[in-house]
Amino acid sequence: MSVVDPVANLQALIRCPSVTPAEGGALTALETMLKPLGFTVERMVASEQGMPDIENLYARIGTEGPHLMFAGHTDVVPPGDEASWSHPPFAAEIADGELFGRGAVDMKGGIACFIAAVARHIEQHGAPEGSISFLITGDEEGPAVNGTDKLLKWAAEKGERWDACLVGEPTNPDVLGDMIKIGRRGSVSGKVVAYGVQGHAAYPHLADNAVRGALALASSLMDPPFDAGTPEFPASNLEVTTIDVGNPATNVVPAKATFAFNIRFNDTWTADTVKVEILRRLDAAAATNPLRPGRDATRYEITWAERPSHVFLTRNDALIGSVAASVKEITGKEPKLSTTGGTSDARFIKDYCPVVEFGLVGQTMHMVDERVAVADLETLTRIYGDFITRWFADAVIR
Ligand SMILES: [Zn+2]
């Protein structure tokens, strides 16, 4: 197999059923591709009590700076009902110019293209003027506890330092060249329990309906807006995701009502300041309790979900400019610089070096019949190749 061909690389990776937390042979396949190119490959197993061990991979070529990292994941989400697929999810079949399989775009495809780009670069120019590394986790689609976060710490402890990172997640909404992600919103979730006094629905003065308390608390989080957005980010947004009382009786006033929420916040906030603001709103609503006039403050408890996702914004013009210039060079398109979408592992990488994300078209990710246009694989490989040349030329001058 020639690793300069992204299609062959991707087929080999898709044929490894690496549904989180299974390695599925995917990292071994990567190792087989990278070693002949001159990469030193290390496998790192991360553990956490109560969670399955996860295999990760770190590979580097070169010993000097500048040092460019490519980051991604080989784990994939489950295929769902395999019978619903037009082509089996781990067969990597090609039909009508499209390659089918779980992970085709999210994100074995990005990895396959970057390997092909590096292989072509080495073939044409020899080893890079500096270092290139692959930081690949098997735990991105899962809890992401035994993945990129620990792999970065492990590598940094060994003295690894990076100057820039490209994450190969699918970033384009419709067409290759649409969008580069230069940041991501943060995410915090929590659960609030409001308390009251149980009683007869016909004797409300003897009871205290917890639903009234919960509704006032929930509304205070939804309005007014947390901010109006920034030039780079949309407005922060909080959604109440469930309200639960579980009361089967029509004539009983409930003593307890629970709701949960999730906020996606921009860089006006940090995970800590957004929590402070949420508590301020809850305390104010509990005290004024507009739905419970004349009553004492609503009693409530809040539980925060573990591990909030931190917001980040990359302001490294050299890195953003290189990716954008390569996209323009190969596709003729001016990519939008965006901070939309969910969180990604770039939230961990941003603590070590500037990071941007650019990969395939994301339309079919996590869906039945996940697939990628074979032509896109060649185009992305050429974009990555142009970026590698461009970034090193620029970094060596600097
Ligand atoms: Zn992904």
CSV table of C-alpha atoms and ligand atoms in Angstrom, one decimal:
chain,number,residue,atom,x,y,z
A,1,MET,CA,0.0,0.0,0.0
A,2,SER,CA,1.3,3.4,-0.9
A,3,VAL,CA,0.6,6.0,1.8
A,4,VAL,CA,0.7,8.8,-0.8
A,5,ASP,CA,-2.9,7.7,-1.7
A,6,PRO,CA,-5.4,9.1,0.8
A,7,VAL,CA,-8.1,6.7,-0.5
A,8,ALA,CA,-6.1,3.6,0.3
A,9,ASN,CA,-5.1,5.1,3.7
A,10,LEU,CA,-8.8,5.8,4.5
A,11,GLN,CA,-10.0,2.4,3.4
A,12,ALA,CA,-7.4,0.7,5.6
A,13,LEU,CA,-8.5,2.8,8.6
A,14,ILE,CA,-12.3,2.3,8.1
A,15,ARG,CA,-11.7,-1.4,7.9
A,16,CYS,CA,-10.6,-1.2,11.6
A,17,PRO,CA,-13.8,-1.2,13.6
A,18,SER,CA,-12.6,1.3,16.3
A,19,VAL,CA,-15.8,2.2,18.0
A,20,THR,CA,-14.9,4.0,21.2
A,21,PRO,CA,-13.2,2.6,23.4
A,22,ALA,CA,-11.9,-0.1,21.0
A,23,GLU,CA,-8.6,0.4,19.3
A,24,GLY,CA,-9.9,-1.9,16.6
A,25,GLY,CA,-6.5,-2.1,14.8
A,26,ALA,CA,-6.7,1.5,13.7
A,27,LEU,CA,-3.6,2.7,15.6
A,28,THR,CA,-1.7,-0.3,14.4
A,29,ALA,CA,-2.7,0.6,10.9
A,30,LEU,CA,-1.5,4.2,11.5
A,31,GLU,CA,1.8,2.9,12.9
A,32,THR,CA,2.2,0.8,9.7
A,33,MET,CA,1.8,3.8,7.6
A,34,LEU,CA,4.0,6.2,9.6
A,35,LYS,CA,7.0,4.1,10.4
A,36,PRO,CA,8.2,3.6,6.8
A,37,LEU,CA,8.1,7.4,6.4
A,38,GLY,CA,10.6,7.8,9.2
A,39,PHE,CA,8.3,8.6,12.1
A,40,THR,CA,9.1,7.4,15.6
A,41,VAL,CA,5.8,6.0,16.9
A,42,GLU,CA,4.8,5.6,20.5
A,43,ARG,CA,1.6,4.1,21.8
A,44,MET,CA,0.4,5.5,25.1
A,45,VAL,CA,-2.4,3.7,27.2
A,46,ALA,CA,-4.3,6.0,29.4
A,47,SER,CA,-6.3,4.8,32.4
A,48,GLU,CA,-8.9,6.3,34.8
A,49,GLN,CA,-10.7,4.5,37.5
A,50,GLY,CA,-14.1,3.2,36.4
A,51,MET,CA,-13.4,3.8,32.7
A,52,PRO,CA,-12.0,1.5,30.1
A,53,ASP,CA,-8.3,1.9,29.2
A,54,ILE,CA,-7.7,3.8,26.0
A,55,GLU,CA,-4.9,3.4,23.5
A,56,ASN,CA,-3.5,6.6,22.0
A,57,LEU,CA,-0.6,7.3,19.5
A,58,TYR,CA,2.1,9.9,19.3
A,59,ALA,CA,4.4,9.9,16.3
A,60,ARG,CA,7.1,12.4,15.3
A,61,ILE,CA,9.6,12.9,12.5
A,62,GLY,CA,12.4,15.3,13.0
A,63,THR,CA,14.1,16.5,16.2
A,64,GLU,CA,14.3,20.3,15.7
A,65,GLY,CA,11.8,23.1,15.6
A,66,PRO,CA,9.7,24.5,14.1
A,67,HIS,CA,7.3,21.8,15.2
A,68,LEU,CA,3.9,21.3,13.5
A,69,MET,CA,1.4,19.0,15.1
A,70,PHE,CA,-1.5,17.3,13.4
A,71,ALA,CA,-4.2,16.1,15.9
A,72,GLY,CA,-7.1,13.9,15.6
A,73,HIS,CA,-8.9,10.7,16.6
A,74,THR,CA,-9.3,7.2,15.2
A,75,ASP,CA,-12.2,6.3,17.4
A,76,VAL,CA,-15.7,6.4,15.8
A,77,VAL,CA,-19.3,6.5,17.0
A,78,PRO,CA,-21.3,3.2,16.7
A,79,PRO,CA,-22.7,2.5,13.3
A,80,GLY,CA,-26.3,2.1,14.6
A,81,ASP,CA,-28.5,-0.3,12.6
A,82,GLU,CA,-26.0,-1.8,10.1
A,83,ALA,CA,-28.8,-3.1,7.9
A,84,SER,CA,-29.8,0.5,7.2
A,85,TRP,CA,-26.4,1.2,5.6
A,86,SER,CA,-26.3,1.0,1.7
A,87,HIS,CA,-22.7,-0.3,2.2
A,88,PRO,CA,-21.5,-2.0,5.3
A,89,PRO,CA,-20.1,0.5,7.8
A,90,PHE,CA,-16.6,-1.1,8.1
A,91,ALA,CA,-16.1,-2.3,4.5
A,92,ALA,CA,-14.9,1.0,3.0
A,93,GLU,CA,-16.7,0.4,-0.3
A,94,ILE,CA,-16.6,3.0,-3.1
A,95,ALA,CA,-19.8,3.6,-5.2
A,96,ASP,CA,-20.5,6.5,-7.6
A,97,GLY,CA,-17.4,8.4,-6.5
A,98,GLU,CA,-18.1,8.1,-2.8
A,99,LEU,CA,-16.3,6.1,-0.1
A,100,PHE,CA,-18.7,4.8,2.5
A,101,GLY,CA,-17.9,3.9,6.1
A,102,ARG,CA,-18.1,4.9,9.7
A,103,GLY,CA,-15.3,7.6,10.3
A,104,ALA,CA,-15.1,8.5,6.6
A,105,VAL,CA,-15.4,12.2,7.4
A,106,ASP,CA,-15.2,12.1,11.3
A,107,MET,CA,-12.3,11.8,11.1
A,108,LYS,CA,-10.3,9.0,9.7
A,109,GLY,CA,-10.6,10.8,6.4
A,110,GLY,CA,-8.7,13.8,7.7
A,111,ILE,CA,-6.0,11.6,9.1
A,112,ALA,CA,-5.7,9.6,5.8
A,113,CYS,CA,-5.3,12.9,3.9
A,114,PHE,CA,-2.7,14.4,6.3
A,115,ILE,CA,-0.6,11.2,6.1
A,116,ALA,CA,-0.8,11.3,2.3
A,117,ALA,CA,0.2,14.9,2.3
A,118,VAL,CA,3.2,14.3,4.6
A,119,ALA,CA,4.3,11.3,2.5
A,120,ARG,CA,4.2,13.4,-0.7
A,121,HIS,CA,6.0,16.2,1.0
A,122,ILE,CA,8.8,13.9,2.0
A,123,GLU,CA,8.9,12.3,-1.4
A,124,GLN,CA,9.3,15.7,-3.1
A,125,HIS,CA,11.3,17.7,-0.6
A,126,GLY,CA,12.8,15.2,1.8
A,127,ALA,CA,12.3,15.3,5.5
A,128,PRO,CA,10.6,18.5,6.8
A,129,GLU,CA,12.7,21.5,7.9
A,130,GLY,CA,11.8,20.9,11.5
A,131,SER,CA,9.4,18.4,12.9
A,132,ILE,CA,5.9,17.0,12.2
A,133,SER,CA,4.0,15.0,14.7
A,134,PHE,CA,0.7,13.1,14.9
A,135,LEU,CA,-1.2,13.3,18.1
A,136,ILE,CA,-4.0,10.7,17.7
A,137,THR,CA,-6.4,9.6,20.4
A,138,GLY,CA,-8.8,6.8,20.7
A,139,ASP,CA,-11.1,8.7,23.0
A,140,GLU,CA,-12.7,11.7,21.4
A,141,GLU,CA,-16.2,10.4,20.7
A,142,GLY,CA,-16.3,8.9,24.2
A,143,PRO,CA,-15.8,10.7,27.6
A,144,ALA,CA,-12.5,12.2,26.2
A,145,VAL,CA,-10.9,11.6,29.6
A,146,ASN,CA,-8.3,9.1,28.5
A,147,GLY,CA,-7.6,10.9,25.3
A,148,THR,CA,-6.0,14.1,24.0
A,149,ASP,CA,-5.9,15.8,27.4
A,150,LYS,CA,-3.7,13.0,28.9
A,151,LEU,CA,-1.8,12.4,25.7
A,152,LEU,CA,-0.7,16.1,25.6
A,153,LYS,CA,0.4,16.0,29.3
A,154,TRP,CA,2.3,12.8,28.7
A,155,ALA,CA,4.1,14.2,25.7
A,156,ALA,CA,4.8,17.6,27.3
A,157,GLU,CA,6.3,15.8,30.4
A,158,LYS,CA,8.7,14.1,28.0
A,159,GLY,CA,9.8,17.5,26.7
A,160,GLU,CA,7.6,17.8,23.6
A,161,ARG,CA,6.9,21.3,22.5
A,162,TRP,CA,4.8,22.5,19.6
A,163,ASP,CA,4.6,25.7,17.6
A,164,ALA,CA,1.3,25.1,15.9
A,165,CYS,CA,-1.4,22.5,15.6
A,166,LEU,CA,-3.9,21.6,12.9
A,167,VAL,CA,-6.9,19.4,13.9
A,168,GLY,CA,-8.4,17.5,11.1
A,169,GLU,CA,-12.0,17.4,12.2
A,170,PRO,CA,-14.7,17.9,9.5
A,171,THR,CA,-15.2,21.7,9.5
A,172,ASN,CA,-16.9,22.4,6.2
A,173,PRO,CA,-20.7,22.6,6.2
A,174,ASP,CA,-21.3,22.1,2.5
A,175,VAL,CA,-18.3,22.2,0.3
A,176,LEU,CA,-14.6,21.7,0.9
A,177,GLY,CA,-13.1,25.1,1.5
A,178,ASP,CA,-16.1,26.6,3.3
A,179,MET,CA,-14.9,27.0,6.8
A,180,ILE,CA,-11.9,27.0,9.1
A,181,LYS,CA,-12.6,26.8,12.8
A,182,ILE,CA,-10.5,29.2,14.8
A,183,GLY,CA,-12.2,28.8,18.2
A,184,ARG,CA,-14.9,27.0,20.0
A,185,ARG,CA,-17.5,28.0,22.5
A,186,GLY,CA,-17.3,26.7,26.0
A,187,SER,CA,-20.0,24.4,27.5
A,188,VAL,CA,-21.3,24.1,31.1
A,189,SER,CA,-24.2,21.9,32.2
A,190,GLY,CA,-26.0,21.7,35.5
A,191,LYS,CA,-29.1,20.4,37.3
A,192,VAL,CA,-31.2,22.4,39.7
A,193,VAL,CA,-33.6,21.0,42.2
A,194,ALA,CA,-36.3,23.4,43.6
A,195,TYR,CA,-38.0,22.4,46.9
A,196,GLY,CA,-41.4,23.2,48.2
A,197,VAL,CA,-44.0,21.6,50.5
A,198,GLN,CA,-46.3,18.8,49.4
A,199,GLY,CA,-50.0,19.3,49.9
A,200,HIS,CA,-53.5,19.1,48.5
A,201,ALA,CA,-54.1,21.0,45.2
A,202,ALA,CA,-57.4,22.4,46.7
A,203,TYR,CA,-55.5,23.8,49.8
A,204,PRO,CA,-52.5,25.6,48.2
A,205,HIS,CA,-52.0,27.9,51.2
A,206,LEU,CA,-51.0,24.8,53.2
A,207,ALA,CA,-48.6,23.7,50.5
A,208,ASP,CA,-45.7,25.3,48.5
A,209,ASN,CA,-45.6,24.2,44.9
A,210,ALA,CA,-42.0,23.4,43.9
A,211,VAL,CA,-43.0,23.8,40.2
A,212,ARG,CA,-43.5,27.5,40.8
A,213,GLY,CA,-40.1,27.8,42.2
A,214,ALA,CA,-38.5,25.8,39.5
A,215,LEU,CA,-40.1,27.8,36.7
A,216,ALA,CA,-39.0,31.1,38.1
A,217,LEU,CA,-35.4,29.8,38.5
A,218,ALA,CA,-35.4,28.3,35.0
A,219,SER,CA,-36.8,31.5,33.4
A,220,SER,CA,-34.1,33.6,35.1
A,221,LEU,CA,-31.5,31.5,33.2
A,222,MET,CA,-33.2,32.0,29.8
A,223,ASP,CA,-33.8,35.7,30.0
A,224,PRO,CA,-32.2,38.2,29.7
A,225,PRO,CA,-29.5,37.0,27.3
A,226,PHE,CA,-26.0,36.5,28.8
A,227,ASP,CA,-24.4,38.7,26.2
A,228,ALA,CA,-24.8,40.0,22.7
A,229,GLY,CA,-22.0,38.1,21.0
A,230,THR,CA,-18.5,39.3,20.0
A,231,PRO,CA,-17.0,39.9,16.5
A,232,GLU,CA,-15.8,36.3,16.5
A,233,PHE,CA,-18.5,34.5,18.5
A,234,PRO,CA,-22.3,34.3,18.5
A,235,ALA,CA,-24.2,35.3,21.6
A,236,SER,CA,-23.9,32.8,24.5
A,237,ASN,CA,-27.0,30.7,24.8
A,238,LEU,CA,-28.5,28.7,27.6
A,239,GLU,CA,-31.1,26.0,27.0
A,240,VAL,CA,-33.2,24.3,29.6
A,241,THR,CA,-32.9,20.7,28.5
A,242,THR,CA,-35.5,19.0,30.7
A,243,ILE,CA,-38.0,19.7,33.5
A,244,ASP,CA,-38.9,16.8,35.7
A,245,VAL,CA,-41.5,16.5,38.4
A,246,GLY,CA,-42.7,12.9,38.1
A,247,ASN,CA,-45.9,13.6,39.9
A,248,PRO,CA,-48.7,11.1,38.8
A,249,ALA,CA,-51.5,12.7,40.8
A,250,THR,CA,-53.7,15.6,39.7
A,251,ASN,CA,-54.6,16.7,43.2
A,252,VAL,CA,-51.2,16.7,44.8
A,253,VAL,CA,-48.9,19.8,44.9
A,254,PRO,CA,-45.4,18.5,44.4
A,255,ALA,CA,-42.6,19.2,46.9
A,256,LYS,CA,-39.8,18.8,44.4
A,257,ALA,CA,-39.1,19.9,40.8
A,258,THR,CA,-35.9,19.4,38.9
A,259,PHE,CA,-34.6,21.0,35.7
A,260,ALA,CA,-31.3,20.7,33.8
A,261,PHE,CA,-29.6,23.2,31.5
A,262,ASN,CA,-26.7,23.6,29.2
A,263,ILE,CA,-25.0,26.8,28.2
A,264,ARG,CA,-22.7,27.4,25.2
A,265,PHE,CA,-20.7,30.5,26.0
A,266,ASN,CA,-18.3,32.7,24.1
A,267,ASP,CA,-15.1,34.3,25.3
A,268,THR,CA,-16.9,37.0,27.2
A,269,TRP,CA,-16.9,34.3,29.9
A,270,THR,CA,-14.9,31.5,31.4
A,271,ALA,CA,-16.4,28.4,32.8
A,272,ASP,CA,-16.0,29.9,36.3
A,273,THR,CA,-17.4,33.3,35.6
A,274,VAL,CA,-20.4,31.8,33.8
A,275,LYS,CA,-21.1,29.7,36.8
A,276,VAL,CA,-21.0,32.8,39.1
A,277,GLU,CA,-23.5,34.5,36.8
A,278,ILE,CA,-25.8,31.5,36.8
A,279,LEU,CA,-25.7,31.4,40.6
A,280,ARG,CA,-26.4,35.2,40.8
A,281,ARG,CA,-29.5,34.8,38.6
A,282,LEU,CA,-30.8,31.8,40.5
A,283,ASP,CA,-30.3,33.5,43.9
A,284,ALA,CA,-32.1,36.6,42.6
A,285,ALA,CA,-35.0,34.6,41.2
A,286,ALA,CA,-35.2,32.5,44.3
A,287,ALA,CA,-35.5,35.6,46.5
A,288,THR,CA,-38.0,37.6,44.4
A,289,ASN,CA,-40.0,34.4,43.4
A,290,PRO,CA,-42.6,36.1,41.2
A,291,LEU,CA,-44.6,32.9,40.9
A,292,ARG,CA,-44.7,32.5,44.7
A,293,PRO,CA,-45.7,36.0,46.0
A,294,GLY,CA,-45.5,36.5,49.8
A,295,ARG,CA,-43.4,33.3,50.3
A,296,ASP,CA,-39.9,32.8,51.6
A,297,ALA,CA,-37.1,32.5,49.1
A,298,THR,CA,-37.3,29.3,47.0
A,299,ARG,CA,-35.0,26.7,48.4
A,300,TYR,CA,-32.9,25.1,45.7
A,301,GLU,CA,-29.7,23.0,45.1
A,302,ILE,CA,-27.5,23.0,42.1
A,303,THR,CA,-25.2,20.3,40.8
A,304,TRP,CA,-22.7,21.1,38.1
A,305,ALA,CA,-21.8,18.5,35.5
A,306,GLU,CA,-18.2,17.3,35.7
A,307,ARG,CA,-15.5,18.7,33.4
A,308,PRO,CA,-16.8,21.8,31.7
A,309,SER,CA,-15.5,22.5,28.2
A,310,HIS,CA,-13.4,25.7,28.1
A,311,VAL,CA,-13.9,28.3,25.4
A,312,PHE,CA,-11.0,29.3,23.2
A,313,LEU,CA,-10.1,31.6,20.4
A,314,THR,CA,-6.9,31.4,18.3
A,315,ARG,CA,-5.4,34.7,17.4
A,316,ASN,CA,-2.3,33.4,15.7
A,317,ASP,CA,-2.4,35.1,12.3
A,318,ALA,CA,0.5,33.1,10.8
A,319,LEU,CA,-1.3,29.8,11.4
A,320,ILE,CA,-4.7,31.0,10.4
A,321,GLY,CA,-3.3,32.8,7.4
A,322,SER,CA,-1.4,29.7,6.2
A,323,VAL,CA,-4.4,27.4,6.3
A,324,ALA,CA,-6.6,30.1,4.7
A,325,ALA,CA,-4.0,30.7,1.9
A,326,SER,CA,-3.7,27.0,1.2
A,327,VAL,CA,-7.5,26.6,1.0
A,328,LYS,CA,-7.7,29.5,-1.4
A,329,GLU,CA,-4.7,28.2,-3.5
A,330,ILE,CA,-6.2,24.7,-4.0
A,331,THR,CA,-10.0,25.4,-4.0
A,332,GLY,CA,-10.2,29.1,-5.0
A,333,LYS,CA,-12.5,29.7,-2.1
A,334,GLU,CA,-12.2,32.2,0.8
A,335,PRO,CA,-12.9,30.1,3.9
A,336,LYS,CA,-15.0,31.6,6.6
A,337,LEU,CA,-13.2,31.8,10.0
A,338,SER,CA,-15.7,30.3,12.4
A,339,THR,CA,-16.3,29.5,16.0
A,340,THR,CA,-19.6,27.6,15.6
A,341,GLY,CA,-20.4,24.0,16.5
A,342,GLY,CA,-19.8,21.8,19.5
A,343,THR,CA,-16.6,21.4,21.5
A,344,SER,CA,-13.6,19.6,20.1
A,345,ASP,CA,-10.3,18.4,21.4
A,346,ALA,CA,-8.7,21.7,20.3
A,347,ARG,CA,-10.0,22.9,23.7
A,348,PHE,CA,-7.1,20.9,25.3
A,349,ILE,CA,-4.5,21.7,22.6
A,350,LYS,CA,-5.0,25.5,23.0
A,351,ASP,CA,-3.1,25.3,26.3
A,352,TYR,CA,0.1,24.1,24.5
A,353,CYS,CA,0.2,26.0,21.1
A,354,PRO,CA,-2.0,27.9,18.7
A,355,VAL,CA,-4.6,25.5,17.1
A,356,VAL,CA,-7.0,25.7,14.2
A,357,GLU,CA,-9.3,23.1,12.6
A,358,PHE,CA,-9.8,22.2,9.0
A,359,GLY,CA,-11.0,18.9,7.5
A,360,LEU,CA,-13.6,17.4,5.3
A,361,VAL,CA,-17.3,18.2,4.7
A,362,GLY,CA,-19.2,17.2,7.8
A,363,GLN,CA,-22.7,16.6,6.4
A,364,THR,CA,-22.8,12.8,7.0
A,365,MET,CA,-20.9,12.6,10.3
A,366,HIS,CA,-22.4,10.3,12.9
A,367,MET,CA,-25.1,9.3,10.3
A,368,VAL,CA,-26.0,6.1,8.7
A,369,ASP,CA,-24.2,6.0,5.3
A,370,GLU,CA,-21.4,8.3,6.5
A,371,ARG,CA,-19.4,8.9,3.3
A,372,VAL,CA,-16.9,11.2,1.6
A,373,ALA,CA,-16.4,12.1,-2.1
A,374,VAL,CA,-13.3,10.5,-3.3
A,375,ALA,CA,-12.4,13.7,-5.1
A,376,ASP,CA,-12.5,15.6,-1.8
A,377,LEU,CA,-9.9,13.3,-0.3
A,378,GLU,CA,-7.5,14.2,-3.1
A,379,THR,CA,-8.4,18.0,-2.7
A,380,LEU,CA,-7.9,17.9,1.1
A,381,THR,CA,-4.6,16.1,0.6
A,382,ARG,CA,-3.4,18.9,-1.7
A,383,ILE,CA,-4.6,21.6,0.7
A,384,TYR,CA,-2.7,19.9,3.6
A,385,GLY,CA,0.3,19.5,1.4
A,386,ASP,CA,0.3,23.2,0.4
A,387,PHE,CA,-0.2,24.1,4.1
A,388,ILE,CA,2.8,22.0,5.3
A,389,THR,CA,5.1,23.7,2.7
A,390,ARG,CA,3.7,27.1,3.4
A,391,TRP,CA,3.7,26.9,7.2
A,392,PHE,CA,7.3,25.6,7.4
A,393,ALA,CA,8.5,28.2,4.9
A,394,ASP,CA,6.9,30.9,7.0
A,395,ALA,CA,8.0,29.5,10.4
A,396,VAL,CA,11.6,29.0,9.3
A,397,ILE,CA,11.8,32.7,8.2
A,398,ARG,CA,10.3,33.8,11.5
B,1,ZN,ZN,-14.5,14.0,15.3
